[in-house]
Amino acid sequence: MRREELDYSRTRTSEGGRYRGTIRPQGDSIPTGRLQTWTLHLETAAGAAIDTAAVSVDGGMPQHGHGLPTKPQVTRQLGRGDHLVEGMKFNMGGWWVIKFRLDAAAGQDSLIFNLSL
Ligand SMILES: [Cu+2]
């Protein structure tokens, strides 16, 4: 798939359709070379906030064959479906993919976001 055709939305439905997630970086633009804290908002497909979920974070640059330079983690549940993601960092510009693996009441699923930095 060409980079211009990717979906760069910050709200995505999970691959299996069980959940909806929104990433909220600290600012409008996502910087490179700097550690960041994000918020991940999780909802059911019907739009109910999810506070209890096991979430793991993975990512990388598909065109470069490398992963993230850090190991980001969801460290805290903030309530109202918001989850704190600490340790996000991007060491170069380009197309990045961030994948959240979720395990919550509706089962396991993955949320995938494309970023253009
Ligand atoms: Cu790269």
PDB file of C-alpha atoms and ligand atoms in Angstrom:
ATOM      1  CA  MET A   1       0.000   0.000   0.000  1.00  0.00           C
ATOM      2  CA  ARG A   2       1.286   3.442  -0.840  1.00  0.00           C
ATOM      3  CA  ARG A   3       1.923   5.777   2.035  1.00  0.00           C
ATOM      4  CA  GLU A   4      -0.486   8.426   0.728  1.00  0.00           C
ATOM      5  CA  GLU A   5      -3.359   5.912   0.776  1.00  0.00           C
ATOM      6  CA  LEU A   6      -3.001   4.920   4.417  1.00  0.00           C
ATOM      7  CA  ASP A   7      -5.528   5.889   7.064  1.00  0.00           C
ATOM      8  CA  TYR A   8      -3.837   8.319   9.442  1.00  0.00           C
ATOM      9  CA  SER A   9      -6.912   8.834  11.638  1.00  0.00           C
ATOM     10  CA  ARG A  10      -6.259   9.135  15.351  1.00  0.00           C
ATOM     11  CA  THR A  11      -9.477   7.218  16.020  1.00  0.00           C
ATOM     12  CA  ARG A  12      -9.573   3.678  14.661  1.00  0.00           C
ATOM     13  CA  THR A  13     -11.715   0.586  15.013  1.00  0.00           C
ATOM     14  CA  SER A  14      -9.818  -2.507  16.110  1.00  0.00           C
ATOM     15  CA  GLU A  15      -8.959  -5.177  13.545  1.00  0.00           C
ATOM     16  CA  GLY A  16     -11.668  -7.530  14.814  1.00  0.00           C
ATOM     17  CA  GLY A  17     -14.217  -4.745  15.291  1.00  0.00           C
ATOM     18  CA  ARG A  18     -14.489  -5.218  19.071  1.00  0.00           C
ATOM     19  CA  TYR A  19     -13.134  -1.860  20.196  1.00  0.00           C
ATOM     20  CA  ARG A  20     -12.538   1.710  19.155  1.00  0.00           C
ATOM     21  CA  GLY A  21      -9.465   3.621  20.214  1.00  0.00           C
ATOM     22  CA  THR A  22      -8.221   7.191  20.030  1.00  0.00           C
ATOM     23  CA  ILE A  23      -4.614   8.228  20.472  1.00  0.00           C
ATOM     24  CA  ARG A  24      -3.979  11.606  22.020  1.00  0.00           C
ATOM     25  CA  PRO A  25      -0.372  12.729  21.775  1.00  0.00           C
ATOM     26  CA  GLN A  26       0.646  15.691  23.905  1.00  0.00           C
ATOM     27  CA  GLY A  27       0.328  18.230  21.132  1.00  0.00           C
ATOM     28  CA  ASP A  28      -1.126  18.377  17.670  1.00  0.00           C
ATOM     29  CA  SER A  29       2.136  17.414  16.023  1.00  0.00           C
ATOM     30  CA  ILE A  30       4.212  14.451  17.144  1.00  0.00           C
ATOM     31  CA  PRO A  31       7.882  15.317  17.592  1.00  0.00           C
ATOM     32  CA  THR A  32      10.814  13.048  16.816  1.00  0.00           C
ATOM     33  CA  GLY A  33      13.733  12.414  19.130  1.00  0.00           C
ATOM     34  CA  ARG A  34      11.873  13.168  22.331  1.00  0.00           C
ATOM     35  CA  LEU A  35      10.191  10.956  24.920  1.00  0.00           C
ATOM     36  CA  GLN A  36       6.451  11.510  24.998  1.00  0.00           C
ATOM     37  CA  THR A  37       3.460  10.552  27.070  1.00  0.00           C
ATOM     38  CA  TRP A  38       0.247   9.808  25.236  1.00  0.00           C
ATOM     39  CA  THR A  39      -3.293   9.059  26.247  1.00  0.00           C
ATOM     40  CA  LEU A  40      -5.073   6.105  24.668  1.00  0.00           C
ATOM     41  CA  HIS A  41      -8.843   6.306  24.902  1.00  0.00           C
ATOM     42  CA  LEU A  42     -10.666   2.976  24.652  1.00  0.00           C
ATOM     43  CA  GLU A  43     -14.305   2.270  23.957  1.00  0.00           C
ATOM     44  CA  THR A  44     -16.417  -0.716  23.075  1.00  0.00           C
ATOM     45  CA  ALA A  45     -17.785  -0.881  19.543  1.00  0.00           C
ATOM     46  CA  ALA A  46     -20.992   0.573  21.013  1.00  0.00           C
ATOM     47  CA  GLY A  47     -19.122   3.544  22.486  1.00  0.00           C
ATOM     48  CA  ALA A  48     -18.910   2.636  26.205  1.00  0.00           C
ATOM     49  CA  ALA A  49     -15.646   3.707  27.873  1.00  0.00           C
ATOM     50  CA  ILE A  50     -13.315   0.833  28.822  1.00  0.00           C
ATOM     51  CA  ASP A  51     -11.306   1.288  31.997  1.00  0.00           C
ATOM     52  CA  THR A  52     -10.205  -2.293  32.566  1.00  0.00           C
ATOM     53  CA  ALA A  53      -7.994  -3.633  29.806  1.00  0.00           C
ATOM     54  CA  ALA A  54      -4.593  -5.236  29.430  1.00  0.00           C
ATOM     55  CA  VAL A  55      -2.789  -3.250  26.777  1.00  0.00           C
ATOM     56  CA  SER A  56       0.613  -3.813  25.209  1.00  0.00           C
ATOM     57  CA  VAL A  57       2.291  -1.443  22.787  1.00  0.00           C
ATOM     58  CA  ASP A  58       4.377  -2.273  19.745  1.00  0.00           C
ATOM     59  CA  GLY A  59       5.387  -0.393  16.653  1.00  0.00           C
ATOM     60  CA  GLY A  60       7.906   0.343  13.996  1.00  0.00           C
ATOM     61  CA  MET A  61       8.625   1.518  10.482  1.00  0.00           C
ATOM     62  CA  PRO A  62       7.422  -1.070   7.944  1.00  0.00           C
ATOM     63  CA  GLN A  63       9.550   0.363   5.136  1.00  0.00           C
ATOM     64  CA  HIS A  64      12.717   0.330   7.238  1.00  0.00           C
ATOM     65  CA  GLY A  65      12.288  -2.998   9.017  1.00  0.00           C
ATOM     66  CA  HIS A  66      12.901  -1.633  12.499  1.00  0.00           C
ATOM     67  CA  GLY A  67      10.823  -1.248  15.611  1.00  0.00           C
ATOM     68  CA  LEU A  68      10.436   1.496  18.150  1.00  0.00           C
ATOM     69  CA  PRO A  69      13.605   2.718  19.878  1.00  0.00           C
ATOM     70  CA  THR A  70      11.863   2.417  23.263  1.00  0.00           C
ATOM     71  CA  LYS A  71       9.445   0.013  24.944  1.00  0.00           C
ATOM     72  CA  PRO A  72       6.353   2.122  25.628  1.00  0.00           C
ATOM     73  CA  GLN A  73       3.918   0.878  28.233  1.00  0.00           C
ATOM     74  CA  VAL A  74       0.453   1.657  29.474  1.00  0.00           C
ATOM     75  CA  THR A  75       1.265   2.605  33.039  1.00  0.00           C
ATOM     76  CA  ARG A  76      -1.982   3.893  34.447  1.00  0.00           C
ATOM     77  CA  GLN A  77      -5.720   3.859  33.969  1.00  0.00           C
ATOM     78  CA  LEU A  78      -6.952   7.420  34.185  1.00  0.00           C
ATOM     79  CA  GLY A  79     -10.677   6.690  34.201  1.00  0.00           C
ATOM     80  CA  ARG A  80     -13.399   7.415  31.641  1.00  0.00           C
ATOM     81  CA  GLY A  81     -11.690   5.069  29.198  1.00  0.00           C
ATOM     82  CA  ASP A  82      -8.356   6.904  29.206  1.00  0.00           C
ATOM     83  CA  HIS A  83      -5.066   5.057  29.622  1.00  0.00           C
ATOM     84  CA  LEU A  84      -1.655   6.656  30.075  1.00  0.00           C
ATOM     85  CA  VAL A  85       1.016   5.515  27.608  1.00  0.00           C
ATOM     86  CA  GLU A  86       4.542   6.366  28.710  1.00  0.00           C
ATOM     87  CA  GLY A  87       7.818   6.021  26.861  1.00  0.00           C
ATOM     88  CA  MET A  88       6.728   6.819  23.308  1.00  0.00           C
ATOM     89  CA  LYS A  89       9.612   7.965  21.129  1.00  0.00           C
ATOM     90  CA  PHE A  90      10.289   8.185  17.416  1.00  0.00           C
ATOM     91  CA  ASN A  91      13.869   8.427  16.294  1.00  0.00           C
ATOM     92  CA  MET A  92      13.214   9.559  12.713  1.00  0.00           C
ATOM     93  CA  GLY A  93      10.588  10.994  10.417  1.00  0.00           C
ATOM     94  CA  GLY A  94       8.521   8.879   8.013  1.00  0.00           C
ATOM     95  CA  TRP A  95       5.752   6.300   8.157  1.00  0.00           C
ATOM     96  CA  TRP A  96       5.338   4.633  11.538  1.00  0.00           C
ATOM     97  CA  VAL A  97       2.819   2.018  12.627  1.00  0.00           C
ATOM     98  CA  ILE A  98       1.743   1.753  16.253  1.00  0.00           C
ATOM     99  CA  LYS A  99      -0.054  -1.374  17.385  1.00  0.00           C
ATOM    100  CA  PHE A 100      -1.914  -1.786  20.669  1.00  0.00           C
ATOM    101  CA  ARG A 101      -2.829  -5.336  21.643  1.00  0.00           C
ATOM    102  CA  LEU A 102      -5.927  -5.257  23.810  1.00  0.00           C
ATOM    103  CA  ASP A 103      -7.444  -7.795  26.121  1.00  0.00           C
ATOM    104  CA  ALA A 104     -10.689  -6.640  27.692  1.00  0.00           C
ATOM    105  CA  ALA A 105     -14.208  -7.923  28.343  1.00  0.00           C
ATOM    106  CA  ALA A 106     -15.042  -8.377  24.647  1.00  0.00           C
ATOM    107  CA  GLY A 107     -11.873 -10.415  24.016  1.00  0.00           C
ATOM    108  CA  GLN A 108      -8.497  -9.894  22.388  1.00  0.00           C
ATOM    109  CA  ASP A 109      -8.066  -7.499  19.509  1.00  0.00           C
ATOM    110  CA  SER A 110      -5.532  -5.104  18.009  1.00  0.00           C
ATOM    111  CA  LEU A 111      -5.694  -1.405  17.305  1.00  0.00           C
ATOM    112  CA  ILE A 112      -3.401  -0.137  14.581  1.00  0.00           C
ATOM    113  CA  PHE A 113      -2.500   3.484  13.898  1.00  0.00           C
ATOM    114  CA  ASN A 114      -0.466   4.939  11.057  1.00  0.00           C
ATOM    115  CA  LEU A 115       1.610   8.014  11.722  1.00  0.00           C
ATOM    116  CA  SER A 116       3.363  10.249   9.254  1.00  0.00           C
ATOM    117  CA  LEU A 117       6.192  12.107  10.978  1.00  0.00           C
TER     118      LEU A 117
HETATM  119 CU    CU B   1      13.198   4.202  10.157  1.00  0.00          CU
END
